[in-house]
């Protein structure tokens, strides 16, 4: 009887500490773990790694990569966000004349580091002005937490920073409670497998930081086995992607974001009546 070919967890090279942890968890489950894409061709493949390599490999390997919509953060209810956030273009952000936090909507634009700017004049000049960016009011987080979410439920997570400095630790009751509150209100607008970051504010209370693709998120002190559960759903065979997740496939997210931006610009250009 012919042996069944095991599924593959493909990692980008060089491997990160999270990649190593996921490799061990996947190998324990019987996955073949490799960083050689050629050995994954024609196999059932899951991915953990950076967005540039993912974009290059997704088509040839039949990968379905889930990620939140670029404007998801702008649609989070105000009591959970605690600041004004808008999705705009880099060209418009360069015209800012007030202090703001500017970041790309996801990790796929790695030439634009997330940072607080006194105004828009210091933003990179080498990027196309149509590049999407999120512009938000400046708030101070005293502690930040990462939650790995599957089907609207927190599987595992970790504190990852205290006062802006890396400081991993297990989740506490407050972070879990707020994470559940956020998911009750927003899970319907997120892919079924996602990474959600939240934080405790210096001013008191909690706020959403951002949502990101699970297949490019550090696990810090989270349980690698549960992180792996989220990653396997978030980056696996495109044929296995459920209909409710189809709008969150990477190419679909980018196209819908471009459509919304074109519509916004047309509205602004239309003559008033």
CSV table of C-alpha atoms in Angstrom, one decimal, residues 11-196:
chain,number,residue,atom,x,y,z
A,11,UNK,CA,8.9,28.5,6.2
A,12,UNK,CA,10.7,31.5,4.8
A,13,UNK,CA,14.5,31.6,5.2
A,14,UNK,CA,16.2,32.5,7.4
A,15,UNK,CA,13.9,31.0,10.1
A,16,UNK,CA,12.7,33.2,12.9
A,17,UNK,CA,12.3,32.1,16.5
A,18,UNK,CA,8.5,31.7,15.8
A,19,UNK,CA,9.3,29.7,12.7
A,20,UNK,CA,11.4,27.3,14.7
A,21,UNK,CA,8.6,26.9,17.3
A,22,UNK,CA,6.0,26.3,14.7
A,23,UNK,CA,8.4,23.8,12.9
A,24,UNK,CA,8.6,21.7,16.0
A,25,UNK,CA,4.8,21.7,16.5
A,26,UNK,CA,4.1,20.9,12.9
A,27,UNK,CA,6.7,18.1,12.8
A,28,UNK,CA,5.1,16.6,15.9
A,29,UNK,CA,1.8,16.4,13.9
A,30,UNK,CA,3.4,14.7,11.0
A,31,UNK,CA,4.0,17.7,8.7
A,32,UNK,CA,7.1,17.9,6.5
A,33,UNK,CA,8.8,21.2,7.4
A,34,UNK,CA,11.0,22.9,4.8
A,35,UNK,CA,12.2,26.2,3.6
A,36,UNK,CA,12.6,24.9,0.0
A,37,UNK,CA,9.6,25.8,-2.1
A,38,UNK,CA,10.6,23.4,-4.9
A,39,UNK,CA,10.1,20.5,-2.5
A,40,UNK,CA,6.5,21.7,-1.7
A,41,UNK,CA,5.3,21.8,-5.3
A,42,UNK,CA,2.2,19.6,-6.0
A,43,UNK,CA,1.7,19.0,-2.2
A,44,UNK,CA,-0.8,20.3,0.3
A,45,UNK,CA,1.1,23.4,1.6
A,46,UNK,CA,0.8,25.8,4.5
A,47,UNK,CA,2.9,28.9,4.8
A,48,UNK,CA,4.6,30.9,7.6
A,49,UNK,CA,6.8,33.8,6.5
A,50,UNK,CA,7.0,37.3,5.0
A,51,UNK,CA,4.6,38.9,2.6
A,52,UNK,CA,7.1,39.4,-0.3
A,53,UNK,CA,7.9,35.7,-0.5
A,54,UNK,CA,4.2,34.8,0.1
A,55,UNK,CA,3.2,37.0,-2.9
A,56,UNK,CA,5.8,35.2,-5.1
A,57,UNK,CA,4.8,31.7,-4.0
A,58,UNK,CA,1.1,31.9,-3.5
A,59,UNK,CA,0.1,31.3,-7.2
A,60,UNK,CA,2.6,28.4,-8.0
A,61,UNK,CA,1.8,26.6,-4.7
A,62,UNK,CA,-1.9,27.2,-4.7
A,63,UNK,CA,-1.9,29.1,-1.3
A,64,UNK,CA,-4.9,31.0,0.1
A,65,UNK,CA,-3.5,33.7,2.3
A,66,UNK,CA,-6.0,35.3,4.7
A,67,UNK,CA,-5.6,38.9,5.9
A,68,UNK,CA,-7.9,41.6,7.3
A,69,UNK,CA,-9.2,44.3,5.0
A,70,UNK,CA,-7.0,47.5,4.9
A,71,UNK,CA,-9.8,49.6,6.4
A,72,UNK,CA,-10.9,47.2,9.1
A,73,UNK,CA,-9.4,49.4,11.9
A,74,UNK,CA,-11.4,52.4,10.7
A,75,UNK,CA,-14.6,50.4,11.2
A,76,UNK,CA,-13.9,49.3,14.8
A,77,UNK,CA,-16.5,51.0,17.1
A,78,UNK,CA,-15.3,54.1,18.8
A,79,UNK,CA,-15.5,52.8,22.4
A,80,UNK,CA,-13.1,50.0,21.4
A,81,UNK,CA,-10.7,52.1,19.4
A,82,UNK,CA,-10.4,55.2,21.6
A,83,UNK,CA,-8.9,57.4,18.8
A,84,UNK,CA,-9.7,58.6,15.3
A,85,UNK,CA,-8.3,56.4,12.5
A,86,UNK,CA,-8.7,56.9,8.8
A,87,UNK,CA,-7.4,55.1,5.7
A,88,UNK,CA,-5.8,57.5,3.2
A,89,UNK,CA,-2.9,57.7,0.7
A,90,UNK,CA,0.7,58.5,1.4
A,91,UNK,CA,0.3,61.6,-0.7
A,92,UNK,CA,-2.4,63.0,1.5
A,93,UNK,CA,-0.5,62.0,4.7
A,94,UNK,CA,2.5,64.0,3.5
A,95,UNK,CA,0.2,67.1,3.7
A,96,UNK,CA,-0.5,66.6,7.4
A,97,UNK,CA,0.3,69.6,9.5
A,98,UNK,CA,-0.4,68.0,12.9
A,99,UNK,CA,1.0,65.2,15.0
A,100,UNK,CA,-0.2,61.7,13.9
A,101,UNK,CA,0.7,58.0,14.0
A,102,UNK,CA,1.2,56.8,10.4
A,103,UNK,CA,1.5,53.1,9.4
A,104,UNK,CA,0.8,50.9,6.4
A,105,UNK,CA,-2.5,48.9,6.8
A,106,UNK,CA,-0.5,45.7,7.1
A,107,UNK,CA,3.1,44.4,7.2
A,108,UNK,CA,3.1,44.0,3.4
A,109,UNK,CA,4.7,47.5,2.9
A,110,UNK,CA,8.0,47.2,4.7
A,111,UNK,CA,9.5,50.4,3.5
A,112,UNK,CA,7.2,52.5,5.6
A,113,UNK,CA,7.8,51.8,9.3
A,114,UNK,CA,5.0,52.6,11.7
A,115,UNK,CA,5.9,55.7,13.7
A,116,UNK,CA,4.6,59.0,15.2
A,117,UNK,CA,5.3,62.0,13.0
A,118,UNK,CA,5.1,65.6,14.1
A,119,UNK,CA,3.7,66.3,10.6
A,120,UNK,CA,3.7,64.7,7.2
A,121,UNK,CA,6.9,66.3,5.9
A,122,UNK,CA,9.1,63.5,7.2
A,123,UNK,CA,7.3,60.7,5.5
A,124,UNK,CA,9.4,58.7,2.9
A,125,UNK,CA,9.6,60.4,-0.5
A,126,UNK,CA,10.7,57.2,-2.3
A,127,UNK,CA,7.3,55.5,-2.1
A,128,UNK,CA,4.4,56.1,-4.6
A,129,UNK,CA,1.9,58.6,-3.3
A,130,UNK,CA,-1.0,56.2,-3.9
A,131,UNK,CA,0.4,53.8,-1.3
A,132,UNK,CA,-2.4,53.2,1.3
A,133,UNK,CA,-1.7,54.3,4.9
A,134,UNK,CA,-3.5,54.5,8.2
A,135,UNK,CA,-3.4,57.8,10.0
A,136,UNK,CA,-4.5,57.9,13.6
A,137,UNK,CA,-4.5,60.1,16.6
A,138,UNK,CA,-1.6,59.5,19.0
A,139,UNK,CA,-2.3,57.4,22.1
A,140,UNK,CA,0.1,55.8,24.7
A,141,UNK,CA,-0.1,52.1,25.4
A,142,UNK,CA,1.4,50.9,28.7
A,143,UNK,CA,1.0,47.3,27.7
A,144,UNK,CA,0.3,45.5,24.4
A,145,UNK,CA,-1.0,42.0,23.8
A,146,UNK,CA,-1.3,39.7,20.8
A,147,UNK,CA,-4.2,37.3,20.4
A,148,UNK,CA,-4.4,34.4,17.9
A,149,UNK,CA,-8.0,34.0,16.9
A,150,UNK,CA,-9.7,31.1,15.2
A,151,UNK,CA,-13.5,31.3,14.4
A,152,UNK,CA,-13.9,34.3,16.6
A,153,UNK,CA,-12.3,32.6,19.7
A,154,UNK,CA,-9.0,33.4,21.3
A,155,UNK,CA,-6.9,30.3,21.1
A,156,UNK,CA,-3.8,31.7,22.7
A,157,UNK,CA,-1.9,34.9,23.0
A,158,UNK,CA,0.9,36.8,24.7
A,159,UNK,CA,1.7,40.2,26.1
A,160,UNK,CA,4.5,41.5,23.9
A,161,UNK,CA,5.4,45.0,25.1
A,162,UNK,CA,5.4,47.2,28.1
A,163,UNK,CA,5.7,50.9,27.6
A,164,UNK,CA,6.9,50.3,24.0
A,165,UNK,CA,9.6,47.8,25.1
A,166,UNK,CA,9.6,44.1,24.2
A,167,UNK,CA,8.4,42.2,27.3
A,168,UNK,CA,6.6,38.9,26.5
A,169,UNK,CA,4.5,37.3,29.2
A,170,UNK,CA,1.3,35.2,29.3
A,171,UNK,CA,-2.1,36.8,28.8
A,172,UNK,CA,-3.9,38.1,31.9
A,173,UNK,CA,-7.6,38.2,32.7
A,174,UNK,CA,-8.0,41.8,31.6
A,175,UNK,CA,-6.5,41.2,28.1
A,176,UNK,CA,-8.6,38.1,27.6
A,177,UNK,CA,-11.8,39.8,28.7
A,178,UNK,CA,-11.2,42.8,26.4
A,179,UNK,CA,-10.2,40.6,23.5
A,180,UNK,CA,-13.5,38.7,23.8
A,181,UNK,CA,-15.4,42.0,23.9
A,182,UNK,CA,-13.7,43.2,20.7
A,183,UNK,CA,-14.4,39.9,18.9
A,184,UNK,CA,-18.0,39.9,19.9
A,185,UNK,CA,-18.3,43.3,18.1
A,186,UNK,CA,-15.9,42.8,15.2
A,187,UNK,CA,-15.3,39.1,14.4
A,188,UNK,CA,-17.8,39.1,11.6
A,189,UNK,CA,-15.6,41.6,9.7
A,190,UNK,CA,-12.4,39.6,10.1
A,191,UNK,CA,-11.1,36.4,8.5
A,192,UNK,CA,-11.7,33.3,10.6
A,193,UNK,CA,-8.0,33.0,11.4
A,194,UNK,CA,-6.3,36.2,12.3
A,195,UNK,CA,-3.9,38.0,14.7
A,196,UNK,CA,-5.5,40.7,16.9
